[in-house]
Amino acid sequence: MKNLLIAAVLFAALGLVAFAGQNPAPQTPAPSADPYANNAAPGATQFPLAAPAGKDSGAKLTAPAGAVNQGPFDPAKWKYGSAFNPPAGSKIWNPVKLKMMAGAKVTGGTVFSATDPATYCAMANAGYDFIWTEMQHNDRDWEAVARMWRTCPNAKAVPGVRVAYTDEREIQHALDAGALVIVVPTIDSVAEAIEARNWTYFPPLGRRSNGGGQAFEASMWGGVPGGYRNTINDNVVLIEMIETLDGLKDADEIAKVPGVTAVFAASGDLGNFSGFRQGTPDYERAINIVHDAAIKAGKRLCGPFAWRDRPDFTCFQNASETASIARGVAAELGALANTQAKPEAGPFKR
């Protein structure tokens, strides 16, 4: 029995050695910029420009030698650094931004109720320029949206979204998940237009914080030419919707806000808020106010797909995925569409 036990131990030891030979120990990660992450001698790093221990450095009034910003600290006079400048000669990599800059017509297919990535990806490869993922009038969460977007990031249509309202959390959730087109509804004032712009863009144009998210990952936009952080301000598309009487009053100034790519004349809600139907003089006046604001500001003008032949409109929201499926099937079946048999009894009796 003792010999058997010794043999078993030796056999197990030999097995472990063989297993270890097949699976070598993992490599030590390369050192990073963080002095406490995988670097030798953690805690021994020197910080030559750090404030002396226990003493007031006077940094509020005096800059270190060699600093660009000299004199007393003043945010209003701060010269923004070049750390996040796009590389010289950087090219636009968002096809929607490129198409808008050329003045061509841009189409957005609406994903209204789907949460299934397969449905989203089918829409994203159907021929649209971007997908208008609906978050204003839908109850899904950002986790579901992020899952859809990361399933097919390189589909023909780039991920876009209509957020619920002008809000830091909403807009930054959308951008960190990978949105390249941001649609903000019910912009009522210049102040609100600027706020939407601020949460959409990184400094110095905006106030978006650099918090990470799947947009920064290599599987999405982390590997774009010039890097995501340094180039996204030049590639993101911001569409602000004018839908109310207050929005009409400030339409000219809203359209002029730097960073606003396009204004959207909301066909449904301009009727809702004005009390007039499409085709009536009062309704058409409201639409034309948005039109004029876009033209004067040199911005793109958006509306429903039904207005694709209306003068100066160059970007459009198309129907939902369910409507697209219905139309597609009708076009595919032709004369065979809706020719179901009609039983005289049972649940399918019509």
mmCIF file of C-alpha atoms in Angstrom:
data_model
loop_
_atom_site.group_PDB
_atom_site.id
_atom_site.type_symbol
_atom_site.label_atom_id
_atom_site.label_comp_id
_atom_site.label_asym_id
_atom_site.label_seq_id
_atom_site.Cartn_x
_atom_site.Cartn_y
_atom_site.Cartn_z
ATOM 1 C CA MET A 1 0.000 0.000 0.000
ATOM 2 C CA LYS A 2 2.838 2.369 0.908
ATOM 3 C CA ASN A 3 4.529 1.692 -2.469
ATOM 4 C CA LEU A 4 1.267 2.342 -4.274
ATOM 5 C CA LEU A 5 0.878 5.673 -2.470
ATOM 6 C CA ILE A 6 4.434 6.723 -3.391
ATOM 7 C CA ALA A 7 3.812 5.766 -7.019
ATOM 8 C CA ALA A 8 0.603 7.787 -7.106
ATOM 9 C CA VAL A 9 2.369 10.869 -5.737
ATOM 10 C CA LEU A 10 5.179 10.549 -8.282
ATOM 11 C CA PHE A 11 2.677 10.103 -11.112
ATOM 12 C CA ALA A 12 0.781 13.226 -10.023
ATOM 13 C CA ALA A 13 4.007 15.233 -9.789
ATOM 14 C CA LEU A 14 5.059 14.153 -13.262
ATOM 15 C CA GLY A 15 1.630 15.126 -14.573
ATOM 16 C CA LEU A 16 1.909 18.601 -13.056
ATOM 17 C CA VAL A 17 5.361 19.067 -14.601
ATOM 18 C CA ALA A 18 4.057 18.008 -18.007
ATOM 19 C CA PHE A 19 1.008 20.310 -17.658
ATOM 20 C CA ALA A 20 3.249 23.214 -16.664
ATOM 21 C CA GLY A 21 5.430 22.568 -19.717
ATOM 22 C CA GLN A 22 2.384 22.821 -21.988
ATOM 23 C CA ASN A 23 1.095 25.975 -20.281
ATOM 24 C CA PRO A 24 4.002 28.284 -19.459
ATOM 25 C CA ALA A 25 3.547 30.930 -16.779
ATOM 26 C CA PRO A 26 1.994 34.147 -18.121
ATOM 27 C CA GLN A 27 4.339 36.917 -19.191
ATOM 28 C CA THR A 28 4.701 39.908 -16.879
ATOM 29 C CA PRO A 29 2.765 42.825 -18.422
ATOM 30 C CA ALA A 30 4.863 45.563 -19.957
ATOM 31 C CA PRO A 31 5.362 48.727 -17.898
ATOM 32 C CA SER A 32 2.747 51.423 -18.413
ATOM 33 C CA ALA A 33 2.570 55.175 -17.917
ATOM 34 C CA ASP A 34 1.151 54.579 -14.447
ATOM 35 C CA PRO A 35 4.186 54.313 -12.115
ATOM 36 C CA TYR A 36 2.286 51.836 -9.941
ATOM 37 C CA ALA A 37 1.142 49.541 -12.771
ATOM 38 C CA ASN A 38 3.590 46.712 -13.528
ATOM 39 C CA ASN A 39 6.685 48.898 -13.149
ATOM 40 C CA ALA A 40 9.769 47.951 -11.191
ATOM 41 C CA ALA A 41 10.300 49.527 -7.763
ATOM 42 C CA PRO A 42 6.784 50.890 -7.222
ATOM 43 C CA GLY A 43 6.763 53.817 -4.859
ATOM 44 C CA ALA A 44 10.234 55.006 -5.868
ATOM 45 C CA THR A 45 9.069 57.291 -8.692
ATOM 46 C CA GLN A 46 10.203 60.901 -8.564
ATOM 47 C CA PHE A 47 7.826 63.806 -9.238
ATOM 48 C CA PRO A 48 10.102 66.818 -9.838
ATOM 49 C CA LEU A 49 7.257 69.305 -10.380
ATOM 50 C CA ALA A 50 5.151 68.132 -7.430
ATOM 51 C CA ALA A 51 4.298 70.495 -4.573
ATOM 52 C CA PRO A 52 6.727 70.157 -1.621
ATOM 53 C CA ALA A 53 5.361 67.920 1.106
ATOM 54 C CA GLY A 54 3.267 69.864 3.573
ATOM 55 C CA LYS A 55 3.822 73.245 1.911
ATOM 56 C CA ASP A 56 1.730 75.598 -0.212
ATOM 57 C CA SER A 57 3.293 75.524 -3.688
ATOM 58 C CA GLY A 58 1.762 78.846 -4.725
ATOM 59 C CA ALA A 59 0.521 77.244 -7.970
ATOM 60 C CA LYS A 60 -2.632 79.392 -8.002
ATOM 61 C CA LEU A 61 -0.521 82.506 -8.529
ATOM 62 C CA THR A 62 2.742 81.270 -10.063
ATOM 63 C CA ALA A 63 3.324 78.753 -12.864
ATOM 64 C CA PRO A 64 6.306 76.360 -12.997
ATOM 65 C CA ALA A 65 9.163 77.321 -15.283
ATOM 66 C CA GLY A 66 8.421 76.326 -18.854
ATOM 67 C CA ALA A 67 4.620 76.329 -18.465
ATOM 68 C CA VAL A 68 2.620 77.726 -21.383
ATOM 69 C CA ASN A 69 0.137 79.429 -19.047
ATOM 70 C CA GLN A 70 2.035 81.944 -16.922
ATOM 71 C CA GLY A 71 0.810 84.376 -14.287
ATOM 72 C CA PRO A 72 -2.146 83.900 -11.910
ATOM 73 C CA PHE A 73 -4.449 80.999 -12.833
ATOM 74 C CA ASP A 74 -7.411 82.251 -14.914
ATOM 75 C CA PRO A 75 -9.730 79.769 -16.701
ATOM 76 C CA ALA A 76 -10.909 82.524 -19.062
ATOM 77 C CA LYS A 77 -7.356 83.089 -20.329
ATOM 78 C CA TRP A 78 -6.196 79.468 -20.303
ATOM 79 C CA LYS A 79 -4.410 78.362 -23.466
ATOM 80 C CA TYR A 80 -5.485 74.811 -24.220
ATOM 81 C CA GLY A 81 -2.604 72.382 -24.725
ATOM 82 C CA SER A 82 -1.808 70.347 -27.817
ATOM 83 C CA ALA A 83 -1.913 66.887 -26.180
ATOM 84 C CA PHE A 84 -5.214 65.993 -27.869
ATOM 85 C CA ASN A 85 -4.758 67.683 -31.228
ATOM 86 C CA PRO A 86 -5.465 65.374 -34.153
ATOM 87 C CA PRO A 87 -2.303 64.427 -36.030
ATOM 88 C CA ALA A 88 -1.415 66.687 -38.944
ATOM 89 C CA GLY A 89 -3.241 65.643 -42.086
ATOM 90 C CA SER A 90 -5.872 63.583 -40.250
ATOM 91 C CA LYS A 91 -8.766 62.559 -42.465
ATOM 92 C CA ILE A 92 -12.443 62.269 -41.529
ATOM 93 C CA TRP A 93 -13.270 58.618 -40.812
ATOM 94 C CA ASN A 94 -17.020 58.942 -40.047
ATOM 95 C CA PRO A 95 -18.749 58.438 -43.417
ATOM 96 C CA VAL A 96 -21.828 60.375 -42.267
ATOM 97 C CA LYS A 97 -19.771 63.456 -41.390
ATOM 98 C CA LEU A 98 -17.938 63.137 -44.709
ATOM 99 C CA LYS A 99 -21.188 62.929 -46.651
ATOM 100 C CA MET A 100 -22.709 65.879 -44.795
ATOM 101 C CA MET A 101 -19.634 67.996 -45.444
ATOM 102 C CA ALA A 102 -20.085 67.262 -49.148
ATOM 103 C CA GLY A 103 -23.719 68.384 -49.007
ATOM 104 C CA ALA A 104 -25.000 64.960 -50.088
ATOM 105 C CA LYS A 105 -28.262 63.462 -48.818
ATOM 106 C CA VAL A 106 -27.939 61.351 -45.678
ATOM 107 C CA THR A 107 -30.481 58.771 -44.537
ATOM 108 C CA GLY A 108 -31.042 57.410 -41.040
ATOM 109 C CA GLY A 109 -32.961 54.177 -40.515
ATOM 110 C CA THR A 110 -34.911 54.082 -37.241
ATOM 111 C CA VAL A 111 -34.524 51.192 -34.809
ATOM 112 C CA PHE A 112 -37.463 51.921 -32.558
ATOM 113 C CA SER A 113 -38.288 48.862 -30.477
ATOM 114 C CA ALA A 114 -35.724 46.137 -31.256
ATOM 115 C CA THR A 115 -33.183 45.025 -28.671
ATOM 116 C CA ASP A 116 -31.957 41.997 -30.635
ATOM 117 C CA PRO A 117 -28.493 42.633 -32.140
ATOM 118 C CA ALA A 118 -29.406 40.558 -35.212
ATOM 119 C CA THR A 119 -32.290 42.905 -36.018
ATOM 120 C CA TYR A 120 -30.135 45.963 -35.437
ATOM 121 C CA CYS A 121 -27.353 44.602 -37.660
ATOM 122 C CA ALA A 122 -29.826 43.769 -40.429
ATOM 123 C CA MET A 123 -31.015 47.387 -40.384
ATOM 124 C CA ALA A 124 -27.429 48.672 -40.195
ATOM 125 C CA ASN A 125 -26.537 46.724 -43.352
ATOM 126 C CA ALA A 126 -29.721 47.533 -45.256
ATOM 127 C CA GLY A 127 -28.318 50.618 -46.997
ATOM 128 C CA TYR A 128 -28.836 53.546 -44.610
ATOM 129 C CA ASP A 129 -26.042 55.976 -43.704
ATOM 130 C CA PHE A 130 -26.683 55.788 -39.963
ATOM 131 C CA ILE A 131 -29.064 54.101 -37.562
ATOM 132 C CA TRP A 132 -31.325 56.378 -35.537
ATOM 133 C CA THR A 133 -31.586 54.289 -32.370
ATOM 134 C CA GLU A 134 -34.651 55.634 -30.594
ATOM 135 C CA MET A 135 -34.157 56.420 -26.887
ATOM 136 C CA GLN A 136 -36.595 59.307 -26.461
ATOM 137 C CA HIS A 137 -39.769 57.278 -26.954
ATOM 138 C CA ASN A 138 -38.498 53.809 -26.000
ATOM 139 C CA ASP A 139 -38.031 52.095 -22.642
ATOM 140 C CA ARG A 140 -34.887 50.031 -23.344
ATOM 141 C CA ASP A 141 -31.675 50.721 -21.402
ATOM 142 C CA TRP A 142 -28.197 51.727 -22.507
ATOM 143 C CA GLU A 143 -26.831 48.242 -21.899
ATOM 144 C CA ALA A 144 -29.120 46.874 -24.621
ATOM 145 C CA VAL A 145 -28.112 49.652 -26.996
ATOM 146 C CA ALA A 146 -24.390 49.133 -26.356
ATOM 147 C CA ARG A 147 -24.784 45.403 -27.024
ATOM 148 C CA MET A 148 -26.448 46.075 -30.391
ATOM 149 C CA TRP A 149 -23.830 48.587 -31.478
ATOM 150 C CA ARG A 150 -20.824 46.463 -30.590
ATOM 151 C CA THR A 151 -22.210 43.428 -32.444
ATOM 152 C CA CYS A 152 -21.600 44.976 -35.872
ATOM 153 C CA PRO A 153 -19.586 48.192 -35.438
ATOM 154 C CA ASN A 154 -18.361 48.123 -39.027
ATOM 155 C CA ALA A 155 -21.786 47.793 -40.636
ATOM 156 C CA LYS A 156 -22.601 50.099 -43.544
ATOM 157 C CA ALA A 157 -24.622 52.409 -41.285
ATOM 158 C CA VAL A 158 -22.822 53.966 -38.321
ATOM 159 C CA PRO A 159 -24.472 53.915 -34.873
ATOM 160 C CA GLY A 160 -26.556 56.959 -34.049
ATOM 161 C CA VAL A 161 -29.170 57.752 -31.428
ATOM 162 C CA ARG A 162 -31.881 60.168 -30.451
ATOM 163 C CA VAL A 163 -31.337 60.687 -26.736
ATOM 164 C CA ALA A 164 -34.221 61.453 -24.398
ATOM 165 C CA TYR A 165 -33.238 65.040 -23.610
ATOM 166 C CA THR A 166 -30.347 67.479 -23.226
ATOM 167 C CA ASP A 167 -28.488 65.820 -20.397
ATOM 168 C CA GLU A 168 -24.894 64.959 -19.531
ATOM 169 C CA ARG A 169 -25.742 61.383 -18.532
ATOM 170 C CA GLU A 170 -27.793 60.638 -21.644
ATOM 171 C CA ILE A 171 -25.369 62.108 -24.155
ATOM 172 C CA GLN A 172 -22.207 60.734 -22.558
ATOM 173 C CA HIS A 173 -23.746 57.263 -22.209
ATOM 174 C CA ALA A 174 -24.467 57.380 -25.940
ATOM 175 C CA LEU A 175 -20.991 58.565 -26.915
ATOM 176 C CA ASP A 176 -19.118 56.213 -24.582
ATOM 177 C CA ALA A 177 -21.116 53.334 -26.078
ATOM 178 C CA GLY A 178 -19.957 54.329 -29.560
ATOM 179 C CA ALA A 179 -22.523 56.700 -31.077
ATOM 180 C CA LEU A 180 -21.208 58.724 -34.013
ATOM 181 C CA VAL A 181 -24.469 60.616 -34.624
ATOM 182 C CA ILE A 182 -26.227 62.357 -31.711
ATOM 183 C CA VAL A 183 -29.785 63.658 -32.184
ATOM 184 C CA VAL A 184 -31.063 65.890 -29.371
ATOM 185 C CA PRO A 185 -34.822 66.632 -29.255
ATOM 186 C CA THR A 186 -36.810 69.721 -28.203
ATOM 187 C CA ILE A 187 -34.045 72.316 -28.244
ATOM 188 C CA ASP A 188 -35.910 75.368 -26.918
ATOM 189 C CA SER A 189 -33.151 77.951 -26.516
ATOM 190 C CA VAL A 190 -29.602 78.915 -27.360
ATOM 191 C CA ALA A 191 -28.572 77.938 -23.828
ATOM 192 C CA GLU A 192 -29.970 74.444 -24.354
ATOM 193 C CA ALA A 193 -28.286 74.181 -27.764
ATOM 194 C CA ILE A 194 -24.945 75.054 -26.168
ATOM 195 C CA GLU A 195 -25.508 72.556 -23.349
ATOM 196 C CA ALA A 196 -26.166 69.745 -25.851
ATOM 197 C CA ARG A 197 -23.031 70.775 -27.730
ATOM 198 C CA ASN A 198 -20.986 70.843 -24.532
ATOM 199 C CA TRP A 199 -21.835 67.242 -23.566
ATOM 200 C CA THR A 200 -21.191 66.025 -27.131
ATOM 201 C CA TYR A 201 -17.673 67.394 -27.591
ATOM 202 C CA PHE A 202 -14.441 66.983 -25.674
ATOM 203 C CA PRO A 203 -12.574 70.159 -24.620
ATOM 204 C CA PRO A 204 -11.796 72.712 -25.782
ATOM 205 C CA LEU A 205 -15.091 72.945 -27.715
ATOM 206 C CA GLY A 206 -17.193 71.094 -25.139
ATOM 207 C CA ARG A 207 -17.258 69.549 -21.679
ATOM 208 C CA ARG A 208 -17.429 65.813 -22.369
ATOM 209 C CA SER A 209 -15.366 63.992 -19.765
ATOM 210 C CA ASN A 210 -12.770 61.403 -20.737
ATOM 211 C CA GLY A 211 -14.263 58.435 -18.899
ATOM 212 C CA GLY A 212 -13.744 55.573 -21.324
ATOM 213 C CA GLY A 213 -16.342 53.083 -22.540
ATOM 214 C CA GLN A 214 -16.547 50.669 -25.440
ATOM 215 C CA ALA A 215 -16.128 53.508 -27.960
ATOM 216 C CA PHE A 216 -12.432 53.614 -26.966
ATOM 217 C CA GLU A 217 -11.902 49.874 -27.470
ATOM 218 C CA ALA A 218 -10.053 48.444 -30.460
ATOM 219 C CA SER A 219 -13.179 46.496 -31.431
ATOM 220 C CA MET A 220 -14.956 49.817 -32.055
ATOM 221 C CA TRP A 221 -13.179 53.140 -32.612
ATOM 222 C CA GLY A 222 -9.978 52.700 -30.588
ATOM 223 C CA GLY A 223 -7.957 51.930 -33.710
ATOM 224 C CA VAL A 224 -9.146 54.764 -35.958
ATOM 225 C CA PRO A 225 -6.414 56.809 -37.689
ATOM 226 C CA GLY A 226 -5.157 59.410 -35.242
ATOM 227 C CA GLY A 227 -6.869 57.788 -32.254
ATOM 228 C CA TYR A 228 -10.431 58.165 -30.988
ATOM 229 C CA ARG A 229 -9.847 60.855 -28.343
ATOM 230 C CA ASN A 230 -7.854 63.064 -30.679
ATOM 231 C CA THR A 231 -10.189 62.812 -33.691
ATOM 232 C CA ILE A 232 -13.750 62.308 -32.453
ATOM 233 C CA ASN A 233 -14.471 66.047 -32.184
ATOM 234 C CA ASP A 234 -13.917 66.275 -35.949
ATOM 235 C CA ASN A 235 -16.029 63.184 -36.661
ATOM 236 C CA VAL A 236 -19.080 63.302 -34.402
ATOM 237 C CA VAL A 237 -22.336 64.562 -35.948
ATOM 238 C CA LEU A 238 -24.662 66.624 -33.726
ATOM 239 C CA ILE A 239 -28.244 67.157 -34.922
ATOM 240 C CA GLU A 240 -30.438 69.450 -32.827
ATOM 241 C CA MET A 241 -34.209 69.231 -33.233
ATOM 242 C CA ILE A 242 -36.379 72.358 -33.269
ATOM 243 C CA GLU A 243 -39.880 71.303 -32.256
ATOM 244 C CA THR A 244 -41.500 74.068 -30.210
ATOM 245 C CA LEU A 245 -42.519 77.729 -30.535
ATOM 246 C CA ASP A 246 -39.662 78.693 -28.207
ATOM 247 C CA GLY A 247 -37.267 76.775 -30.428
ATOM 248 C CA LEU A 248 -38.565 78.645 -33.471
ATOM 249 C CA LYS A 249 -37.986 81.963 -31.706
ATOM 250 C CA ASP A 250 -34.301 81.104 -31.164
ATOM 251 C CA ALA A 251 -33.840 79.075 -34.368
ATOM 252 C CA ASP A 252 -31.286 81.424 -35.938
ATOM 253 C CA GLU A 253 -29.066 81.458 -32.856
ATOM 254 C CA ILE A 254 -29.461 77.692 -32.260
ATOM 255 C CA ALA A 255 -28.246 76.943 -35.788
ATOM 256 C CA LYS A 256 -25.221 79.227 -35.336
ATOM 257 C CA VAL A 257 -23.874 77.375 -32.276
ATOM 258 C CA PRO A 258 -20.384 76.040 -33.123
ATOM 259 C CA GLY A 259 -20.413 72.244 -33.182
ATOM 260 C CA VAL A 260 -24.028 71.897 -34.325
ATOM 261 C CA THR A 261 -23.819 69.957 -37.585
ATOM 262 C CA ALA A 262 -27.487 70.149 -38.543
ATOM 263 C CA VAL A 263 -30.879 71.324 -37.367
ATOM 264 C CA PHE A 264 -33.938 69.117 -37.685
ATOM 265 C CA ALA A 265 -37.351 70.582 -38.518
ATOM 266 C CA ALA A 266 -39.535 68.242 -36.441
ATOM 267 C CA SER A 267 -42.456 67.487 -38.732
ATOM 268 C CA GLY A 268 -44.687 65.938 -36.078
ATOM 269 C CA ASP A 269 -44.026 68.082 -33.040
ATOM 270 C CA LEU A 270 -43.996 71.409 -34.856
ATOM 271 C CA GLY A 271 -47.574 70.518 -35.688
ATOM 272 C CA ASN A 272 -48.185 69.351 -32.122
ATOM 273 C CA PHE A 273 -46.836 72.559 -30.573
ATOM 274 C CA SER A 274 -48.245 74.971 -33.173
ATOM 275 C CA GLY A 275 -51.720 73.455 -33.454
ATOM 276 C CA PHE A 276 -51.637 73.319 -37.264
ATOM 277 C CA ARG A 277 -51.379 70.441 -39.695
ATOM 278 C CA GLN A 278 -48.835 69.980 -42.476
ATOM 279 C CA GLY A 279 -49.766 71.926 -45.588
ATOM 280 C CA THR A 280 -51.464 74.809 -43.779
ATOM 281 C CA PRO A 281 -49.819 78.262 -43.957
ATOM 282 C CA ASP A 282 -49.033 78.454 -40.234
ATOM 283 C CA TYR A 283 -47.411 75.019 -40.192
ATOM 284 C CA GLU A 284 -45.360 75.674 -43.298
ATOM 285 C CA ARG A 285 -44.223 78.994 -41.842
ATOM 286 C CA ALA A 286 -42.804 77.113 -38.838
ATOM 287 C CA ILE A 287 -40.894 74.697 -41.073
ATOM 288 C CA ASN A 288 -39.567 77.550 -43.172
ATOM 289 C CA ILE A 289 -38.248 79.326 -40.064
ATOM 290 C CA VAL A 290 -36.054 76.278 -39.374
ATOM 291 C CA HIS A 291 -35.096 76.118 -43.049
ATOM 292 C CA ASP A 292 -34.001 79.767 -43.061
ATOM 293 C CA ALA A 293 -31.979 79.343 -39.843
ATOM 294 C CA ALA A 294 -30.040 76.422 -41.341
ATOM 295 C CA ILE A 295 -29.352 78.236 -44.604
ATOM 296 C CA LYS A 296 -28.125 81.405 -42.877
ATOM 297 C CA ALA A 297 -25.854 79.427 -40.540
ATOM 298 C CA GLY A 298 -24.491 77.195 -43.296
ATOM 299 C CA LYS A 299 -25.684 74.048 -41.495
ATOM 300 C CA ARG A 300 -27.360 70.925 -42.850
ATOM 301 C CA LEU A 301 -31.168 70.734 -42.710
ATOM 302 C CA CYS A 302 -32.930 67.527 -41.610
ATOM 303 C CA GLY A 303 -36.486 66.242 -41.696
ATOM 304 C CA PRO A 304 -38.593 63.131 -42.341
ATOM 305 C CA PHE A 305 -37.782 60.936 -45.335
ATOM 306 C CA ALA A 306 -41.026 62.084 -46.976
ATOM 307 C CA TRP A 307 -39.334 65.471 -47.459
ATOM 308 C CA ARG A 308 -36.382 64.102 -49.424
ATOM 309 C CA ASP A 309 -37.370 66.265 -52.408
ATOM 310 C CA ARG A 310 -38.113 69.403 -50.364
ATOM 311 C CA PRO A 311 -35.640 72.211 -51.197
ATOM 312 C CA ASP A 312 -32.435 72.292 -49.132
ATOM 313 C CA PHE A 313 -33.266 69.250 -46.961
ATOM 314 C CA THR A 314 -30.273 66.883 -47.044
ATOM 315 C CA CYS A 315 -30.655 64.536 -44.052
ATOM 316 C CA PHE A 316 -33.614 62.393 -43.174
ATOM 317 C CA GLN A 317 -35.133 60.099 -40.575
ATOM 318 C CA ASN A 318 -36.630 56.990 -42.136
ATOM 319 C CA ALA A 319 -39.340 54.709 -40.780
ATOM 320 C CA SER A 320 -38.907 52.121 -38.015
ATOM 321 C CA GLU A 321 -37.584 48.608 -38.398
ATOM 322 C CA THR A 322 -41.097 47.151 -38.246
ATOM 323 C CA ALA A 323 -42.310 49.445 -41.023
ATOM 324 C CA SER A 324 -39.221 48.610 -43.080
ATOM 325 C CA ILE A 325 -39.869 44.886 -42.689
ATOM 326 C CA ALA A 326 -43.486 45.326 -43.804
ATOM 327 C CA ARG A 327 -42.517 47.381 -46.844
ATOM 328 C CA GLY A 328 -39.688 45.015 -47.745
ATOM 329 C CA VAL A 329 -41.911 41.959 -47.643
ATOM 330 C CA ALA A 330 -44.593 43.726 -49.688
ATOM 331 C CA ALA A 331 -42.002 44.669 -52.317
ATOM 332 C CA GLU A 332 -40.537 41.154 -52.350
ATOM 333 C CA LEU A 333 -43.872 39.318 -52.653
ATOM 334 C CA GLY A 334 -45.501 41.728 -55.074
ATOM 335 C CA ALA A 335 -48.837 40.323 -56.203
ATOM 336 C CA LEU A 336 -48.503 37.413 -53.757
ATOM 337 C CA ALA A 337 -48.543 39.722 -50.697
ATOM 338 C CA ASN A 338 -51.594 39.377 -48.438
ATOM 339 C CA THR A 339 -53.190 36.558 -50.397
ATOM 340 C CA GLN A 340 -53.707 34.301 -47.373
ATOM 341 C CA ALA A 341 -56.487 31.735 -47.483
ATOM 342 C CA LYS A 342 -59.670 32.646 -45.619
ATOM 343 C CA PRO A 343 -60.969 29.757 -43.510
ATOM 344 C CA GLU A 344 -64.702 29.754 -42.778
ATOM 345 C CA ALA A 345 -64.075 28.693 -39.172
ATOM 346 C CA GLY A 346 -61.388 28.808 -36.478
ATOM 347 C CA PRO A 347 -59.080 31.515 -35.169
ATOM 348 C CA PHE A 348 -58.047 32.655 -38.640
ATOM 349 C CA LYS A 349 -61.594 33.265 -39.880
ATOM 350 C CA ARG A 350 -61.785 36.765 -41.323
#
